[in-house]
CSV table of C-alpha atoms in Angstrom, one decimal:
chain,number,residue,atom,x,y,z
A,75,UNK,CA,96.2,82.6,88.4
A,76,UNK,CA,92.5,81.9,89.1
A,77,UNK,CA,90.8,79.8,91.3
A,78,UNK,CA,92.4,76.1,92.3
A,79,UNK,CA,89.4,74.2,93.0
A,80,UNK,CA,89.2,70.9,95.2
A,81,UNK,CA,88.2,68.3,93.6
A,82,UNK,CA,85.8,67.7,90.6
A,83,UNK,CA,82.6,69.6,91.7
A,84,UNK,CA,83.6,71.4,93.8
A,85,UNK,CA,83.4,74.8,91.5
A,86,UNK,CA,79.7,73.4,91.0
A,87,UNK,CA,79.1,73.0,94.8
A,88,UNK,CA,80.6,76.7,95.0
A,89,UNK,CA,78.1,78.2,92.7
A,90,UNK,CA,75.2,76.6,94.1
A,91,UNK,CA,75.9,77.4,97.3
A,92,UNK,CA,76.5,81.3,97.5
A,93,UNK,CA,78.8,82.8,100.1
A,94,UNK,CA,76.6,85.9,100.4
A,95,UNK,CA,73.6,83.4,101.0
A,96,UNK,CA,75.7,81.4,104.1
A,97,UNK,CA,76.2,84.7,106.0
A,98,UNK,CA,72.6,86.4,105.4
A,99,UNK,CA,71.4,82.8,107.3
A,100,UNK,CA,74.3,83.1,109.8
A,101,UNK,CA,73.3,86.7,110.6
A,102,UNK,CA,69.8,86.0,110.8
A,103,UNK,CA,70.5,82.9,113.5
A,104,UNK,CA,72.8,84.8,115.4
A,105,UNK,CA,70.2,87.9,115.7
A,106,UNK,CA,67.0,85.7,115.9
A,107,UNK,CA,69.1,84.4,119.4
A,108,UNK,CA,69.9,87.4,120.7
A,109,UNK,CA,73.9,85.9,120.5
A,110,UNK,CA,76.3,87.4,122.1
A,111,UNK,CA,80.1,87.2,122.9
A,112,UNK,CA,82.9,87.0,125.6
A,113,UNK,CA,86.1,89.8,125.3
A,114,UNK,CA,88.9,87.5,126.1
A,115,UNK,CA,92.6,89.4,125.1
A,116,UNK,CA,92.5,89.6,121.6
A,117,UNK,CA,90.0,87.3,121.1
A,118,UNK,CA,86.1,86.9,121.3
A,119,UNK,CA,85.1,83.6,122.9
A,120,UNK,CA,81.1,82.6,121.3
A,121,UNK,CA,79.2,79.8,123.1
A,122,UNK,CA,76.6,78.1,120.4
A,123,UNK,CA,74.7,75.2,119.8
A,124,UNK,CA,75.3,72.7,117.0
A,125,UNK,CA,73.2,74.7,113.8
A,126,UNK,CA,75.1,77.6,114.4
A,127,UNK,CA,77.9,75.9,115.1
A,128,UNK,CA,77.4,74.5,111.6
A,129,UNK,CA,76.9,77.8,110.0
A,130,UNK,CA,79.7,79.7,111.5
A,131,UNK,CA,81.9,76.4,110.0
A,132,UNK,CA,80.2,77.1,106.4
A,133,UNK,CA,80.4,80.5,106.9
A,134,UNK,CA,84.2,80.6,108.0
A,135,UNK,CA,84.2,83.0,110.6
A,136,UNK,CA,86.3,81.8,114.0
A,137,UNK,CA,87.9,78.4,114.8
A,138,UNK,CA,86.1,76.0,117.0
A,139,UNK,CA,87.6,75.5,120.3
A,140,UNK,CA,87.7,72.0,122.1
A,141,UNK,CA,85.7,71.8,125.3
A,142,UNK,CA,84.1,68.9,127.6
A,143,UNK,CA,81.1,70.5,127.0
A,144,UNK,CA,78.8,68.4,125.0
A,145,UNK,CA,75.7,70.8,124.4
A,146,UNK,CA,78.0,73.8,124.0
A,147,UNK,CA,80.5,74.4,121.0
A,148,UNK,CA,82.8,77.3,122.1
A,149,UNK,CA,84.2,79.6,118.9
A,150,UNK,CA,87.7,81.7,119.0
A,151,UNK,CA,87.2,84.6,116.9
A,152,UNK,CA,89.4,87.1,115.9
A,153,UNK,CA,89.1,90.8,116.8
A,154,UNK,CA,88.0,91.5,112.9
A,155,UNK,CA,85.8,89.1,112.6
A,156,UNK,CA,84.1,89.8,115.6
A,157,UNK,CA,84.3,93.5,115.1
A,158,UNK,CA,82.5,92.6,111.9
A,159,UNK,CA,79.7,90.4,113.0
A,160,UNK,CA,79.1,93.3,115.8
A,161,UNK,CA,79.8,96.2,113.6
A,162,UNK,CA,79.2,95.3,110.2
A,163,UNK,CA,76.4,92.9,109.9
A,164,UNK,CA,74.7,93.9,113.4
A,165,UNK,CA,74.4,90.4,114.8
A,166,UNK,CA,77.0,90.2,117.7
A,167,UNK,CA,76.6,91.7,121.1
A,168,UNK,CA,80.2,91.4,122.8
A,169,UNK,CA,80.1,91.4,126.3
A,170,UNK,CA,83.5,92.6,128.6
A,171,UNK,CA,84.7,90.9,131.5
A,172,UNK,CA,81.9,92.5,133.4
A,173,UNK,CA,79.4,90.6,131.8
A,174,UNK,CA,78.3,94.3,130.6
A,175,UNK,CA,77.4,94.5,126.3
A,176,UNK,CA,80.0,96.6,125.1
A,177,UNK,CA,79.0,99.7,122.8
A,178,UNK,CA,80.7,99.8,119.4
A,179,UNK,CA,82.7,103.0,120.7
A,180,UNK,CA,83.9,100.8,123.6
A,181,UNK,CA,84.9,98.2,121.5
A,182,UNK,CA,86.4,99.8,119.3
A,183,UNK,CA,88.8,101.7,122.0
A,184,UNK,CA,89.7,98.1,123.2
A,185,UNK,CA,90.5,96.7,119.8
A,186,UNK,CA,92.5,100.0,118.7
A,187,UNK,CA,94.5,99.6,122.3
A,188,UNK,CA,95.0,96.1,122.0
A,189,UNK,CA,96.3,96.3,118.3
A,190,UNK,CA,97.5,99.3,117.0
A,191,UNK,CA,96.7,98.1,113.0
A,192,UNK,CA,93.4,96.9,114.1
A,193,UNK,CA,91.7,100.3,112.0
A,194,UNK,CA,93.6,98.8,109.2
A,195,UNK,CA,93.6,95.5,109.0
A,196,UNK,CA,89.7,95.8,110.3
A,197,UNK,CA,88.8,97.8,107.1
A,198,UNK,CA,90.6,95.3,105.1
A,199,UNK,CA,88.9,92.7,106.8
A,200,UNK,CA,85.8,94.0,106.5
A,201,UNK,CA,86.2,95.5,102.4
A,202,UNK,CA,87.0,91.5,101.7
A,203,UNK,CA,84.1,90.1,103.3
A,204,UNK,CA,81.9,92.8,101.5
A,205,UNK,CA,82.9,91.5,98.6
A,206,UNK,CA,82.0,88.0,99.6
A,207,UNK,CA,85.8,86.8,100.3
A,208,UNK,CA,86.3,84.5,102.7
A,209,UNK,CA,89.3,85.9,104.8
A,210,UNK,CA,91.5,84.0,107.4
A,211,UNK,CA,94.4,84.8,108.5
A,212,UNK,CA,97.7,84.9,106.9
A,213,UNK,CA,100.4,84.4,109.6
A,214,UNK,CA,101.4,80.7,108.0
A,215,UNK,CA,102.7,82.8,105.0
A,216,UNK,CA,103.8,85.9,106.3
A,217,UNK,CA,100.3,88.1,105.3
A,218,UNK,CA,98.1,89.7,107.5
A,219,UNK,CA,95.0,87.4,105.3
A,220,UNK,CA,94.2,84.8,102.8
A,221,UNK,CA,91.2,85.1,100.9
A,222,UNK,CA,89.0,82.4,99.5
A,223,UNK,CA,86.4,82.5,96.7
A,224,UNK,CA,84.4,80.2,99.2
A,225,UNK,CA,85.2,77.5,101.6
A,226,UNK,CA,88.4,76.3,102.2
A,227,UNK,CA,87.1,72.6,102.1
A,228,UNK,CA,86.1,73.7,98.7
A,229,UNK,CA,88.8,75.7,97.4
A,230,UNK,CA,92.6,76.9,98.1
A,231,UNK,CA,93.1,80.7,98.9
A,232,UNK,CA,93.7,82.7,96.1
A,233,UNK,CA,95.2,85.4,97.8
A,234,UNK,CA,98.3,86.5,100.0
A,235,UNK,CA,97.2,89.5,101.7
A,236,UNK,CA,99.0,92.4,103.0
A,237,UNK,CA,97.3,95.3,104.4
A,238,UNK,CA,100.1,99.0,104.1
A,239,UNK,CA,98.6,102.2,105.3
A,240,UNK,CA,99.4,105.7,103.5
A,241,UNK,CA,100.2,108.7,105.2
A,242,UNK,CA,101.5,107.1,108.6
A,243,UNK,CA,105.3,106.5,108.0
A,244,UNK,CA,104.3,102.8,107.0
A,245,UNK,CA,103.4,101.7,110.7
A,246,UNK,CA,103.2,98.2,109.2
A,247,UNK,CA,106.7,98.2,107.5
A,248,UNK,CA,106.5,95.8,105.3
A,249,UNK,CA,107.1,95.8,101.7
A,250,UNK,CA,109.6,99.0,102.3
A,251,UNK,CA,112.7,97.6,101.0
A,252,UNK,CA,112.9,95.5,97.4
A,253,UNK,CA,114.4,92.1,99.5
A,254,UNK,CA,110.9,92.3,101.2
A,255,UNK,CA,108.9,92.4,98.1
A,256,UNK,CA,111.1,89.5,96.5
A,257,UNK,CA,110.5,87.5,99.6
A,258,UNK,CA,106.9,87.7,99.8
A,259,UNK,CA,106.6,87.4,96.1
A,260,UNK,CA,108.3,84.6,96.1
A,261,UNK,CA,106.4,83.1,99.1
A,262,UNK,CA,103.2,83.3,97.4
A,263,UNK,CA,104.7,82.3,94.5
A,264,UNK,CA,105.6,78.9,95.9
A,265,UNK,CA,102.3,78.4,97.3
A,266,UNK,CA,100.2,79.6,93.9
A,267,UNK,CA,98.8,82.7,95.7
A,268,UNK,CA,98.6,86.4,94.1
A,269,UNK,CA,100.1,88.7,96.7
A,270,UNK,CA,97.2,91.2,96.8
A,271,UNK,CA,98.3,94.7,98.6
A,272,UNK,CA,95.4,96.7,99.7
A,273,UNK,CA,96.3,100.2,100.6
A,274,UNK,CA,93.9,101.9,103.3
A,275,UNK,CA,93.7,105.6,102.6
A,276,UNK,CA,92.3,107.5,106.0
A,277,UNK,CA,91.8,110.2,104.4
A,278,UNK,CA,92.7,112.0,107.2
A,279,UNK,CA,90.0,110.7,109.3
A,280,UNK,CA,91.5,109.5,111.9
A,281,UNK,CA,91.2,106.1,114.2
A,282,UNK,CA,89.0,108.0,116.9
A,283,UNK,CA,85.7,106.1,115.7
A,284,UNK,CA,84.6,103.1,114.2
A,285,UNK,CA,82.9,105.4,111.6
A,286,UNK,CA,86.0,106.6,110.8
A,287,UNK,CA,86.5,103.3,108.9
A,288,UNK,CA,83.4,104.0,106.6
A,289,UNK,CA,85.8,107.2,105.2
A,290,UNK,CA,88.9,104.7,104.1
A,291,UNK,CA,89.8,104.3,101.1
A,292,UNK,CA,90.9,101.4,99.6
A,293,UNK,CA,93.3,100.7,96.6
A,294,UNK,CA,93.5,97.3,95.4
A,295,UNK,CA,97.1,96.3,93.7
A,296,UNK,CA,98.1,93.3,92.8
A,297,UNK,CA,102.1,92.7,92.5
A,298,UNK,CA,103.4,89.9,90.8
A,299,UNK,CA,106.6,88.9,89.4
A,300,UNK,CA,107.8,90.5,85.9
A,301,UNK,CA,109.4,87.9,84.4
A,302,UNK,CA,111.4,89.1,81.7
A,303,UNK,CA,110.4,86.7,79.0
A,304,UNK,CA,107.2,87.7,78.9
A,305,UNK,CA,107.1,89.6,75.3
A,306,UNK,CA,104.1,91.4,74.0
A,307,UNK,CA,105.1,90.1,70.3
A,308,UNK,CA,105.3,86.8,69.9
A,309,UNK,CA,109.2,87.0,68.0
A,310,UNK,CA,108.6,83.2,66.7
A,311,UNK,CA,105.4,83.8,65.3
A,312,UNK,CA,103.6,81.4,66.1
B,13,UNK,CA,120.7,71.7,108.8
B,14,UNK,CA,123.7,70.6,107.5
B,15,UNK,CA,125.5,71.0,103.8
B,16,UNK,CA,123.6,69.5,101.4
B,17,UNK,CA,126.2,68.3,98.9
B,18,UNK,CA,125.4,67.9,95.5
B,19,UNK,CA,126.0,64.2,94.7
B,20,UNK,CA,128.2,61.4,95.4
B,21,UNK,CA,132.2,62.9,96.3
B,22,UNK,CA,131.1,66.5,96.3
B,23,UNK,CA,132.4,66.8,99.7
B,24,UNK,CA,135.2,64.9,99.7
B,25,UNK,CA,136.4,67.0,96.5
B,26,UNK,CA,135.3,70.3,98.5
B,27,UNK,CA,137.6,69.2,101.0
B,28,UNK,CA,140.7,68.5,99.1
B,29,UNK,CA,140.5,72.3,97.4
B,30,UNK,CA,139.7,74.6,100.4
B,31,UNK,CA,137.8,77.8,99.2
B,32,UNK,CA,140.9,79.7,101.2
B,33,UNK,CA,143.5,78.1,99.0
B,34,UNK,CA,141.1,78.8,95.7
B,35,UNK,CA,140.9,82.3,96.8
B,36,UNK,CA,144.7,83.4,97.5
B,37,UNK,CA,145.9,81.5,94.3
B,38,UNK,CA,143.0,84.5,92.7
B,39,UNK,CA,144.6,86.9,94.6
B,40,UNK,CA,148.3,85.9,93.2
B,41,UNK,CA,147.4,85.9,90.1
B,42,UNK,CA,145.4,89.4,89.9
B,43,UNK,CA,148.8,91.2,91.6
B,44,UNK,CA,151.1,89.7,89.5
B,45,UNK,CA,148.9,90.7,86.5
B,46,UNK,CA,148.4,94.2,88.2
B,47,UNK,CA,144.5,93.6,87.3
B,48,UNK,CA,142.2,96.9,86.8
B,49,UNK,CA,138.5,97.0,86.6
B,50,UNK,CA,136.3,99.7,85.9
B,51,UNK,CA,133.9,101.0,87.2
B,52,UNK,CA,130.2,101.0,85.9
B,53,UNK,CA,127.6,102.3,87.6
B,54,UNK,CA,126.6,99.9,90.6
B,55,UNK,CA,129.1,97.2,89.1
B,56,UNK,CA,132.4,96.8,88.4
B,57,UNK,CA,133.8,95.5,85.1
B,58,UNK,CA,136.9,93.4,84.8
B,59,UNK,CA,138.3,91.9,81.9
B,60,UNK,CA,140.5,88.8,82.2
B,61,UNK,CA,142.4,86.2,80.3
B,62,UNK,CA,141.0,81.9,80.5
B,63,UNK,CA,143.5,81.0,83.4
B,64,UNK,CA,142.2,83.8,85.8
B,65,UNK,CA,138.6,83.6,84.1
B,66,UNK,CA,138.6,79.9,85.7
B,67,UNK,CA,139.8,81.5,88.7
B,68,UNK,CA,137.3,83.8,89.4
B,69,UNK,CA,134.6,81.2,88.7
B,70,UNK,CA,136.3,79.1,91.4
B,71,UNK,CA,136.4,81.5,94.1
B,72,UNK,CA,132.7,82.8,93.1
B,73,UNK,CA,133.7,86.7,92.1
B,74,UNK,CA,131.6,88.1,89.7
B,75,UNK,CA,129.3,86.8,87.0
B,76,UNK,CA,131.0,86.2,83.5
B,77,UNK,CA,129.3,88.7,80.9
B,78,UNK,CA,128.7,87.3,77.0
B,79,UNK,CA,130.4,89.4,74.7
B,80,UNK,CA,131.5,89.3,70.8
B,81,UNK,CA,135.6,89.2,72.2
B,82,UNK,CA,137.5,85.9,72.0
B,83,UNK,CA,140.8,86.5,73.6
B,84,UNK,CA,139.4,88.0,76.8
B,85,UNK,CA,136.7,87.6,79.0
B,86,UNK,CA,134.5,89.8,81.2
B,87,UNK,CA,133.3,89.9,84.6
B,88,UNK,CA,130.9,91.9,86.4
B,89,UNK,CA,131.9,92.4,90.0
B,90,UNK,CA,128.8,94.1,92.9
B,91,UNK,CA,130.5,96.5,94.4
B,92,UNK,CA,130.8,94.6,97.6
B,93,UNK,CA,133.1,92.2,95.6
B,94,UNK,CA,135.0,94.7,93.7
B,95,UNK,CA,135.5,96.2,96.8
B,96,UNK,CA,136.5,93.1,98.5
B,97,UNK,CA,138.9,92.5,96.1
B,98,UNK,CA,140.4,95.8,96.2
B,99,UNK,CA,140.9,97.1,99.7
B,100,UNK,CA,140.3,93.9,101.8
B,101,UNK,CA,142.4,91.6,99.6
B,102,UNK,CA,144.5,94.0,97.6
B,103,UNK,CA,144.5,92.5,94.3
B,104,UNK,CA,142.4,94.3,92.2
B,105,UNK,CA,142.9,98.5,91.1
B,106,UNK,CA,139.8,99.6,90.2
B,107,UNK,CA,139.3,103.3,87.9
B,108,UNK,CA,137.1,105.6,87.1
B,109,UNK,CA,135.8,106.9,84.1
B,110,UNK,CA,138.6,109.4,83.4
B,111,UNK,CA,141.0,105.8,83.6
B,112,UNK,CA,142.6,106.7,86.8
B,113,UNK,CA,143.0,104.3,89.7
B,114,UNK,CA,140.6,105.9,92.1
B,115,UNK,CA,141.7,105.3,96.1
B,116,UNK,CA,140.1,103.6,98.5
B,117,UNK,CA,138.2,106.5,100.3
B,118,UNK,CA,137.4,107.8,96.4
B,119,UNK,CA,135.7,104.2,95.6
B,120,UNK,CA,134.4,104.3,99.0
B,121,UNK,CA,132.2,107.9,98.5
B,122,UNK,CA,131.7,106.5,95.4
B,123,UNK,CA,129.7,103.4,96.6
B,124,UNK,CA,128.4,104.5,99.7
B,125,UNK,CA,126.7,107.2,97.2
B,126,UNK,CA,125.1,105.0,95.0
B,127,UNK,CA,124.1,102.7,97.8
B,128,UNK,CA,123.4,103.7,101.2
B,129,UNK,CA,123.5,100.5,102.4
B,130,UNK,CA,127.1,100.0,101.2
B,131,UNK,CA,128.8,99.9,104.4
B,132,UNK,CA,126.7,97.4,106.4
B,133,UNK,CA,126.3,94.9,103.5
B,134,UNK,CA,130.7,95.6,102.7
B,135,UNK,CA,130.5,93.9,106.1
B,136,UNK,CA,128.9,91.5,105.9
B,137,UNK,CA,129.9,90.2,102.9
B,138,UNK,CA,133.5,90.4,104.0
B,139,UNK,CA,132.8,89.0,107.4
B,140,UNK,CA,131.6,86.3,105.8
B,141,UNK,CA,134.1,85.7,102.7
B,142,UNK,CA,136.9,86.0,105.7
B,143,UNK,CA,135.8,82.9,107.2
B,144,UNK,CA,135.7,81.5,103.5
B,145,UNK,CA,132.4,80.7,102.8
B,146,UNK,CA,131.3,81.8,99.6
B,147,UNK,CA,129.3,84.7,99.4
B,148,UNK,CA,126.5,85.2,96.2
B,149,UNK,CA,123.4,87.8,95.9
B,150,UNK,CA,120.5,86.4,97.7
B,151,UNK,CA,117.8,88.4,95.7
B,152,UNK,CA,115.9,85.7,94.2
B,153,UNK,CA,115.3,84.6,97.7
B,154,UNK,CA,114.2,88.1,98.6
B,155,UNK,CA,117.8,88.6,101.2
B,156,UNK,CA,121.1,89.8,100.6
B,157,UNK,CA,123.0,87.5,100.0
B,158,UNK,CA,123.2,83.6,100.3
B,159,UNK,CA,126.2,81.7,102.1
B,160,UNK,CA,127.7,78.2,100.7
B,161,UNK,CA,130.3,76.2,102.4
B,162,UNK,CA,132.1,75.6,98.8
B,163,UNK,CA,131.6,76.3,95.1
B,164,UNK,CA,127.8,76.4,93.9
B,165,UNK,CA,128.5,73.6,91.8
B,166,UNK,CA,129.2,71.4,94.7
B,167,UNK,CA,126.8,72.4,97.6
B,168,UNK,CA,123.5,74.3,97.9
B,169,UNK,CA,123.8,77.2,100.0
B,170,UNK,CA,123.2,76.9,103.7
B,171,UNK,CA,122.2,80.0,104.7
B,172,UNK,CA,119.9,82.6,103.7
B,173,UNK,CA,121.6,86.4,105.0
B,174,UNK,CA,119.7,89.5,106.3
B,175,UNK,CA,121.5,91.9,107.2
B,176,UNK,CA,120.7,94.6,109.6
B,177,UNK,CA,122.4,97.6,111.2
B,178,UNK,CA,122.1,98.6,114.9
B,179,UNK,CA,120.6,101.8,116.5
B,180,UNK,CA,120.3,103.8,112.7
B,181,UNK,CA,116.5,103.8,112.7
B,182,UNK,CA,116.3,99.9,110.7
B,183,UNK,CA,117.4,101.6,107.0
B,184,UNK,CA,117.4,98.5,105.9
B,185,UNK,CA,113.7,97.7,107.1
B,186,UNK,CA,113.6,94.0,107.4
B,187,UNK,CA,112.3,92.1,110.0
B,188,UNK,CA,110.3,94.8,111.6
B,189,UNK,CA,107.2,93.2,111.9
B,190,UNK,CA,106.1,89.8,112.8
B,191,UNK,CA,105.0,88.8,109.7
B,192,UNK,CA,108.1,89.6,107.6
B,193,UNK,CA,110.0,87.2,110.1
B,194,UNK,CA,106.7,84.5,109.3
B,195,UNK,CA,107.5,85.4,105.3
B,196,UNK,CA,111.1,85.2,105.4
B,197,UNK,CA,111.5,82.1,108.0
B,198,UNK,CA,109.0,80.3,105.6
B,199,UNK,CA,110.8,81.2,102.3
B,200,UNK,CA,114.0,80.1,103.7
B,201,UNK,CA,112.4,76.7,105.3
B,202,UNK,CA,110.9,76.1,101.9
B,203,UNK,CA,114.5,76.1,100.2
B,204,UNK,CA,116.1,74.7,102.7
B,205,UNK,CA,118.4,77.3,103.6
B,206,UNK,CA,118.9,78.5,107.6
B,207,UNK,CA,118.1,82.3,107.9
B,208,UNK,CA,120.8,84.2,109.5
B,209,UNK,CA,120.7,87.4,110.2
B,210,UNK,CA,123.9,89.5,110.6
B,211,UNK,CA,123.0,92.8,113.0
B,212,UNK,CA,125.9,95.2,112.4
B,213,UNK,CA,126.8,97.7,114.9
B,214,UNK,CA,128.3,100.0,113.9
B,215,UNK,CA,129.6,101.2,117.8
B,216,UNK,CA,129.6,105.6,116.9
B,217,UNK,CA,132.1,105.3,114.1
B,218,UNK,CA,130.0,106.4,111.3
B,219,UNK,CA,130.4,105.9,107.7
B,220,UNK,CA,133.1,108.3,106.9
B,221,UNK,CA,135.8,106.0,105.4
B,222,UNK,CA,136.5,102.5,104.5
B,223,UNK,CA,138.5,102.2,107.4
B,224,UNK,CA,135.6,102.6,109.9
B,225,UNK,CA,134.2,98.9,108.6
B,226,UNK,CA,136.9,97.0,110.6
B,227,UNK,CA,135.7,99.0,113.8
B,228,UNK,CA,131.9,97.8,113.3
B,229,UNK,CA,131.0,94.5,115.4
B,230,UNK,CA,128.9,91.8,113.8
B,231,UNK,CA,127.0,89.8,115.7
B,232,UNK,CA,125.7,87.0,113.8
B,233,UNK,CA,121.7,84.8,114.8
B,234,UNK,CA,120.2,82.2,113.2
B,235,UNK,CA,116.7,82.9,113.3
B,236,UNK,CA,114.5,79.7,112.8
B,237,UNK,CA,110.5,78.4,113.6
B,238,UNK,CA,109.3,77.4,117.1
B,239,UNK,CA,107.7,73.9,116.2
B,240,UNK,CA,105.5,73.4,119.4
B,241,UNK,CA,105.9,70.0,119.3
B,242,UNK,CA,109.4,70.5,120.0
B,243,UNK,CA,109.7,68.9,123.4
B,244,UNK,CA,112.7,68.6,125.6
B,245,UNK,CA,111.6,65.5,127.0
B,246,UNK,CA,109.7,62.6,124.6
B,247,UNK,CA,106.5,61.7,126.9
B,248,UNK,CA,106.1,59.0,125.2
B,249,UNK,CA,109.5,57.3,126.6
B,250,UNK,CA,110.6,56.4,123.7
């Protein structure tokens, strides 16, 4: 399918403006002022000021959240993406309702307890974003993510993305029956998305740890629709 | 939602030829004609003369096959159509490969072999066809089966149909998680169909014999999105 740019330039803008390049600066911001976030539910609540503000916009990670507060901007982000920042990139302390910093041990217990897919749906999370995806989430079409080849203001998502688990009875339980896989085929289909279906492997490691998550493995498949006029031969000839 | 009729005197010509009327003048015909099918892996095949070919394309039985014959005509029948026909309506003998009439309980092992999901989807296909709405495979929309008021010609169908069984463990698998209901609900809002899901219990009496079907209870829930602007009382006041 490829990408489905917005607009004349914006492919250009893309290019000159590297994804990889957006989150090395956000990290370095966020570590340089010692950030740090609020547990709230199933969310992280991030107070910053308007450059990082800007940069967590650019860099896609959280939605900002409307306050009265005018030298404050106040960021919702998800339990991946905060597990990330934390985790992954090493730029995130996330405090608990004590006000305490949480270890990565203790965060991780909270996340695992609050979400039972978060081991999952975090190393899918965190695969994308490796790979320099932009990755929000997919509950307007039925996914667990979308993923974008950069900005959203710059591009639409390319891909539907469901996250299945081996080895576990399908804890997920989706794509188990063929009505399932017609539906969400069809789905992204209708909204020019590849359904991309990443299967995490644990390997039998476990969810004890967030190092466990280093040990996935992850199989990338992308399902489509056989259509059956699709020929290998051309039978016309021309 | 509503019928969406398919141009100007659709519904007033639906009106004047009831489905239920369409659908016993079908069943007259195949008695007095003592009509056979035969059976063919998960379908059954049925081979008619014009009059009941335009019969069966009324009442929505079965898909009519191209072949090389001129004098007859050939219909491919699911098995919960075939089945219909035969031991709900009683029209229709159905044989095997040896060219015997099987019985019902023989057709019965026989489908419920080659489809586990046979009894449930028997029905709720039959459920539905008994309070005449025209029942047609829903797998391009990734459900069972797909509900119209009247002949295809003359409405789009209304409803989108899951079906699922009570207290067997979810065979079917649908609707498990929240984002198959997001997928599904979406899919069926974006074709303008209504998604009902049919939950069959099937209250202890198994799957033994055809008879057991008319002992199952079918509870029948429209399942549709929560817009929050949805408000019971307008504040605007007007």
């Amino acid at each position: 399918m490829g990408p489905r740019w917005k607009g004349k330039g914006a492919e250009v803008r893309a290019q000159a403006d590297p994804m990889s390049e957006i989150v090395s600066r956000l990290k370095s911001s966020l570590i340089e002022s010692n950030a740090h976030g609020l547990l709230s539910g199933c969310s992280v609540l991030l107070a910053v000021e308007a450059d990082q503000s800007d940069l967590l916009n650019r860099a896609c990670f959280g939605r900002l959240v409307v306050t009265a507060e005018k030298d404050k901007q106040w960021f919702q982000l998800s339990m991946e993406e905060a597990f990330y920042l934390c985790y992954t990139l090493k730029c995130l302390g996330i405090h608990g309702g004590d006000n305490c910093r949480k270890t990565s041990e203790e965060l991780w217990k909270y996340m695992t307890d609050n979400k039972t897919t978060f081991p999952e749906f975090f190393k899918a999370y965190s695969h994308l974003r490796a790979k320099n995806w932009v990755v929000r989430s997919g509950s307007q079409y039925g996914v667990e993510f979308v993923a974008y080849r950069h900005h959203p203001s710059l591009v639409h998502s390319e891909y539907a993305v469901l996250v299945l688990t081996e080895g576990d009875g399908g804890k997920n339980g989706r794509l188990r029956v063929w009505s399932d896989v017609h539906c969400t085929v069809r789905l992204c289909g209708s909204v020019a998305k590849a359904l991309l279906v990443l299967y995490i492997n644990k390997c039998g490691h476990g969810d004890a740890s967030p190092s466990c998550v280093t040990l996935y493995s992850v199989e990338e498949r992308v399902v489509a629709r056989w259509s059956p006029k699709d020929c290998r031969e051309d039978v016309n000839g021309d």
